[in-house]
CSV table of C-alpha atoms in Angstrom, one decimal:
chain,number,residue,atom,x,y,z
A,1,MET,CA,4.7,2.1,-28.7
A,2,SER,CA,2.8,4.8,-26.8
A,3,LYS,CA,1.9,6.3,-30.3
A,4,LEU,CA,0.4,2.7,-31.1
A,5,HIS,CA,-1.7,2.8,-27.9
A,6,LYS,CA,-3.0,6.1,-28.6
A,7,ARG,CA,-4.2,4.9,-32.1
A,8,MET,CA,-6.0,1.8,-30.8
A,9,MET,CA,-7.5,3.9,-28.0
A,10,GLU,CA,-8.9,6.2,-31.2
A,11,LYS,CA,-10.2,3.3,-32.9
A,12,VAL,CA,-12.2,2.1,-29.7
A,13,GLY,CA,-13.7,5.6,-29.6
A,14,ASN,CA,-14.8,5.2,-33.0
A,15,LEU,CA,-16.3,1.7,-33.2
A,16,ARG,CA,-17.9,1.9,-29.8
A,17,TYR,CA,-18.9,5.6,-29.1
A,18,GLY,CA,-18.8,7.3,-32.8
A,19,GLN,CA,-16.0,9.6,-32.0
A,20,PRO,CA,-12.7,9.1,-30.5
A,21,LEU,CA,-11.6,9.1,-26.7
A,22,SER,CA,-9.6,12.3,-26.9
A,23,SER,CA,-10.0,13.1,-23.4
A,24,THR,CA,-9.2,9.5,-22.3
A,25,VAL,CA,-6.1,9.4,-24.6
A,26,ASN,CA,-4.7,12.5,-24.0
A,27,GLY,CA,-5.1,12.6,-20.3
A,28,LYS,CA,-4.2,8.5,-19.5
A,29,LEU,CA,-1.6,7.8,-21.8
A,30,PRO,CA,1.5,9.6,-21.0
A,31,GLU,CA,4.2,10.2,-24.1
A,32,ASN,CA,7.0,7.7,-24.2
A,33,CYS,CA,9.8,8.8,-26.7
A,34,PRO,CA,12.8,6.1,-25.7
A,35,ARG,CA,14.8,6.7,-28.6
A,36,LYS,CA,14.9,10.3,-28.6
A,37,GLY,CA,15.7,10.2,-25.1
A,38,MET,CA,18.4,7.8,-25.6
A,39,ALA,CA,20.2,9.7,-27.9
A,40,GLU,CA,20.0,13.1,-26.4
A,41,ALA,CA,21.4,11.2,-23.2
A,42,MET,CA,24.3,10.4,-25.8
A,43,LEU,CA,24.5,13.4,-26.9
A,44,HIS,CA,24.7,15.0,-23.3
A,45,ALA,CA,27.3,12.4,-22.3
A,46,TRP,CA,29.6,13.6,-24.9
A,47,LYS,CA,29.3,17.1,-24.6
A,48,LEU,CA,30.3,16.2,-20.8
A,49,PHE,CA,33.3,14.7,-22.1
A,50,GLY,CA,34.7,17.9,-23.6
A,51,ASP,CA,36.7,17.0,-27.0
A,52,LYS,CA,34.5,18.0,-29.9
A,53,ASN,CA,36.7,15.7,-31.8
A,54,ALA,CA,35.9,12.8,-29.7
A,55,VAL,CA,33.6,9.8,-31.1
A,56,ILE,CA,30.9,8.0,-29.8
A,57,VAL,CA,31.6,4.2,-30.5
A,58,PHE,CA,28.4,1.3,-30.7
A,59,MET,CA,29.8,-1.9,-29.2
A,60,ASN,CA,27.4,-4.5,-30.8
A,61,GLN,CA,27.2,-8.0,-32.1
A,62,PRO,CA,29.1,-8.4,-35.5
A,63,GLU,CA,25.9,-8.8,-37.5
A,64,LEU,CA,24.0,-6.6,-35.6
A,65,PHE,CA,23.8,-2.6,-35.6
A,66,PRO,CA,21.6,-0.5,-33.3
A,67,VAL,CA,20.4,1.9,-36.1
A,68,CYS,CA,17.4,3.3,-34.2
A,69,HIS,CA,20.0,5.5,-31.7
A,70,PHE,CA,22.6,6.0,-34.4
A,71,GLU,CA,19.8,7.8,-36.7
A,72,GLN,CA,18.0,9.5,-33.8
A,73,LEU,CA,21.4,11.0,-33.1
A,74,GLN,CA,21.3,12.1,-36.7
A,75,PHE,CA,18.4,13.7,-36.1
A,76,ILE,CA,19.2,15.7,-33.6
A,77,GLN,CA,21.8,17.3,-36.0
A,78,VAL,CA,25.3,17.2,-34.1
A,79,SER,CA,28.3,17.2,-35.6
A,80,VAL,CA,29.3,14.0,-33.9
A,81,ARG,CA,30.9,11.0,-35.2
A,82,VAL,CA,29.3,7.4,-34.9
A,83,GLY,CA,30.2,4.6,-35.9
A,84,ARG,CA,32.2,1.1,-36.1
A,85,PHE,CA,35.9,1.1,-35.9
A,86,SER,CA,38.6,-2.0,-36.1
A,87,THR,CA,40.3,-0.7,-33.3
A,88,LEU,CA,39.7,-0.1,-29.6
A,89,CYS,CA,42.1,0.3,-27.2
A,90,LEU,CA,43.5,2.5,-23.7
A,91,ASN,CA,46.3,5.0,-24.2
A,92,GLU,CA,48.1,5.1,-20.3
A,93,ASN,CA,49.0,8.6,-20.5
A,94,ASP,CA,45.8,10.3,-20.7
A,95,TYR,CA,43.7,6.8,-19.6
A,96,ILE,CA,41.0,7.5,-22.7
A,97,MET,CA,39.8,4.9,-25.0
A,98,TYR,CA,41.0,5.5,-28.7
A,99,ALA,CA,39.1,4.1,-31.5
A,100,ASP,CA,41.7,3.7,-34.7
A,101,GLY,CA,43.6,6.5,-33.2
A,102,ARG,CA,40.6,8.9,-32.3
A,103,LYS,CA,39.6,9.7,-28.6
A,104,VAL,CA,36.5,8.1,-27.2
A,105,ALA,CA,34.2,10.0,-25.6
A,106,LEU,CA,31.4,7.2,-25.1
A,107,ILE,CA,31.0,3.7,-25.7
A,108,HIS,CA,27.6,2.4,-25.7
A,109,MET,CA,27.3,-1.5,-25.3
A,110,ALA,CA,24.6,-3.3,-27.1
A,111,TYR,CA,27.1,-6.0,-26.4
A,112,GLY,CA,29.4,-7.9,-23.5
A,113,TYR,CA,26.7,-8.6,-21.0
A,114,LEU,CA,26.8,-12.5,-21.4
A,115,PRO,CA,29.9,-14.9,-20.9
A,116,GLU,CA,29.8,-16.3,-24.2
A,117,HIS,CA,30.8,-12.4,-25.1
A,118,PHE,CA,34.0,-13.2,-24.2
A,119,PRO,CA,35.7,-16.0,-25.9
A,120,SER,CA,39.3,-15.3,-25.2
A,121,GLU,CA,41.5,-13.0,-22.6
A,122,LYS,CA,41.6,-10.5,-25.3
A,123,GLU,CA,37.9,-9.4,-24.8
A,124,TRP,CA,38.0,-9.7,-20.9
A,125,ASN,CA,41.7,-7.4,-21.2
A,126,ILE,CA,39.5,-5.0,-23.5
A,127,ARG,CA,37.1,-5.0,-21.1
A,128,TYR,CA,39.2,-4.0,-18.1
A,129,ASP,CA,40.6,-1.3,-20.0
A,130,MET,CA,37.3,0.3,-20.7
A,131,GLU,CA,36.8,0.3,-17.0
A,132,ARG,CA,39.8,1.8,-16.0
A,133,SER,CA,39.6,4.6,-18.5
A,134,LYS,CA,38.0,8.1,-18.6
A,135,THR,CA,35.7,7.4,-21.4
A,136,ILE,CA,31.9,7.3,-20.6
A,137,LEU,CA,30.8,4.0,-20.3
A,138,SER,CA,26.9,3.0,-21.2
A,139,PRO,CA,26.5,1.3,-18.8
A,140,ASN,CA,29.4,0.6,-16.7
A,141,ILE,CA,30.4,-2.6,-15.0
A,142,ARG,CA,28.8,-1.3,-11.8
A,143,LEU,CA,25.3,-1.0,-13.6
A,144,SER,CA,25.4,-4.3,-15.5
A,145,LEU,CA,26.0,-6.0,-12.3
A,146,SER,CA,23.3,-4.2,-10.7
A,147,GLY,CA,20.8,-5.6,-13.4
A,148,THR,CA,21.7,-9.3,-12.6
A,149,LYS,CA,19.5,-11.4,-10.2
A,150,LYS,CA,21.8,-12.3,-7.3
A,151,ILE,CA,22.6,-8.6,-6.8
A,152,GLN,CA,18.8,-8.1,-6.6
A,153,GLN,CA,18.4,-10.6,-4.3
A,154,VAL,CA,21.6,-9.5,-2.3
A,155,LEU,CA,19.9,-5.7,-2.1
A,156,ALA,CA,16.4,-7.5,-0.5
A,157,LYS,CA,18.2,-8.4,2.6
A,158,PRO,CA,17.4,-6.8,5.9
A,159,GLY,CA,20.2,-4.2,6.2
A,160,VAL,CA,21.7,-3.7,2.8
A,161,ILE,CA,19.4,-0.5,1.6
A,162,GLU,CA,19.9,0.8,4.7
A,163,ARG,CA,24.0,1.5,3.8
A,164,PHE,CA,22.8,3.4,1.0
A,165,LEU,CA,20.5,5.3,2.6
A,166,PRO,CA,21.3,5.9,6.3
A,167,GLY,CA,18.4,7.4,8.3
A,168,GLN,CA,16.2,7.9,5.2
A,169,THR,CA,13.2,5.7,7.3
A,170,GLU,CA,10.4,6.7,4.7
A,171,LYS,CA,12.4,6.5,1.5
A,172,ILE,CA,13.5,2.8,2.4
A,173,ALA,CA,10.4,1.8,3.7
A,174,LEU,CA,9.1,3.0,0.4
A,175,LEU,CA,11.7,1.5,-1.8
A,176,ARG,CA,11.2,-1.9,0.2
A,177,SER,CA,7.3,-1.6,-0.9
A,178,THR,CA,8.1,-2.5,-4.5
A,179,PHE,CA,9.9,-5.4,-3.7
A,180,THR,CA,8.8,-8.7,-4.0
A,181,GLY,CA,10.4,-12.0,-1.7
A,182,LEU,CA,13.5,-12.7,-2.9
A,183,TRP,CA,16.1,-15.4,-1.5
A,184,GLY,CA,19.0,-16.9,-1.9
A,185,LEU,CA,19.6,-20.7,-2.7
A,186,GLU,CA,23.1,-21.4,-1.4
A,187,GLU,CA,20.9,-23.6,1.1
A,188,ASP,CA,19.1,-26.6,1.2
A,189,ASN,CA,14.9,-25.7,1.8
A,190,ASP,CA,12.3,-28.3,2.1
A,191,GLU,CA,9.1,-25.7,2.2
A,192,ILE,CA,10.0,-24.8,-1.5
A,193,ARG,CA,10.2,-28.7,-3.1
A,194,ALA,CA,7.1,-28.8,-1.1
A,195,CYS,CA,5.4,-25.9,-2.1
A,196,PRO,CA,6.8,-24.8,-5.6
A,197,ARG,CA,3.8,-22.8,-6.7
A,198,LYS,CA,4.6,-20.2,-4.6
A,199,TYR,CA,7.9,-19.3,-6.1
A,200,VAL,CA,9.7,-18.6,-9.3
A,201,MET,CA,13.3,-19.8,-9.6
A,202,LYS,CA,15.6,-17.6,-11.7
A,203,ALA,CA,19.1,-17.5,-13.3
A,204,GLN,CA,21.1,-14.5,-13.7
A,205,LEU,CA,19.5,-13.5,-17.0
A,206,GLY,CA,16.9,-11.0,-17.6
A,207,ALA,CA,14.0,-11.0,-20.1
A,208,GLY,CA,12.2,-13.8,-18.6
A,209,LYS,CA,15.3,-16.1,-19.9
A,210,GLY,CA,16.1,-19.0,-17.5
A,211,ASN,CA,13.0,-18.6,-15.6
A,212,TYR,CA,11.7,-22.3,-13.4
A,213,PHE,CA,8.6,-23.0,-12.4
A,214,ASP,CA,6.1,-25.2,-10.5
A,215,ASP,CA,7.4,-29.3,-10.9
A,216,GLN,CA,9.8,-28.4,-13.0
A,217,MET,CA,11.6,-26.2,-10.6
A,218,ALA,CA,11.4,-28.9,-7.8
A,219,ASN,CA,12.9,-31.2,-10.0
A,220,MET,CA,15.7,-29.4,-10.6
A,221,LEU,CA,16.4,-28.4,-7.4
A,222,SER,CA,16.6,-32.2,-6.2
A,223,ARG,CA,19.2,-32.4,-8.9
A,224,MET,CA,21.3,-30.0,-8.2
A,225,SER,CA,24.5,-29.3,-6.0
A,226,VAL,CA,24.8,-26.7,-3.5
A,227,LYS,CA,27.0,-25.0,-5.6
A,228,GLU,CA,24.9,-25.3,-8.5
A,229,ARG,CA,21.8,-23.8,-6.8
A,230,GLY,CA,24.1,-20.7,-5.9
A,231,ALA,CA,23.7,-19.5,-9.3
A,232,TYR,CA,20.1,-18.9,-9.2
A,233,ILE,CA,17.6,-17.1,-7.1
A,234,LEU,CA,14.2,-17.7,-5.9
A,235,GLN,CA,11.3,-15.1,-6.0
A,236,GLN,CA,7.9,-15.1,-4.6
A,237,LYS,CA,5.6,-15.7,-7.5
A,238,ILE,CA,3.4,-13.0,-8.5
A,239,TRP,CA,-0.2,-13.5,-9.1
A,240,PRO,CA,-1.6,-10.6,-11.6
A,241,VAL,CA,-5.2,-9.8,-11.6
A,242,VAL,CA,-7.1,-11.8,-14.3
A,243,ALA,CA,-9.2,-9.9,-16.7
A,244,LYS,CA,-11.9,-10.6,-19.9
A,245,ASN,CA,-9.9,-9.1,-23.3
A,246,TYR,CA,-10.5,-9.7,-26.7
A,247,MET,CA,-7.4,-11.1,-28.2
A,248,LYS,CA,-7.0,-10.8,-32.0
A,249,ARG,CA,-4.3,-13.1,-33.9
A,250,PRO,CA,-3.4,-12.8,-37.3
A,251,PHE,CA,-6.1,-14.3,-40.0
A,252,GLU,CA,-8.4,-15.5,-36.9
A,253,LYS,CA,-11.6,-14.2,-35.5
A,254,PRO,CA,-11.2,-12.3,-31.9
A,255,THR,CA,-11.7,-14.1,-29.1
A,256,LEU,CA,-12.8,-13.3,-25.5
A,257,GLU,CA,-10.1,-14.9,-23.2
A,258,ASP,CA,-8.7,-14.3,-19.9
A,259,ILE,CA,-5.7,-12.1,-19.8
């Protein structure tokens, strides 16, 4: 993505000034190489595990495979086996996960973060064994839970961050300066229904899924029980700065719009 941004800036410079905006491109747009960073992190974890014969397992949806991570590991040119395996189990003697009889150094999970990914007790038992094992998980359950909206809302409560950073007043203030308003919905609140435009109601899902705004949010709150409201959080709405910019869509002329 950073390469795309640089290319676009160069084109803007050529069109407007007759030369690339080299100083702006090189000075203002940092390098961003997530694939390389992910592969290097996996390789480092594999080395820390300490067994050159151990494998890396990608746990993903049956019809998908994270090719970009797999290929990037190949580009680093290391002799580590990566792939899919038919069985995954915990050895109760050494508490290491095994895939088709081979030790697993790292399990990278692009699957197993939604309730529907656990249709039976079998899937839950495998995840439980993974958390008990010495195999490195990416991510483990603690990191997965930290990404849920409810955990984020609890962390924003007064006194919670202080438990993790005792006596570090400046760091706590700096961290809290990045928070927006977050509240639980376990209790009824007339102000929310009266002024829904101030807030966004969010489910546990990330990536913008399960967000409810304005009258839709007010209508949902009026129908939901106290127990149902507990599955959501309330966030103060962020009002972004509006700027003019050109929107370019396929087969259409560029239009100047509020962005």
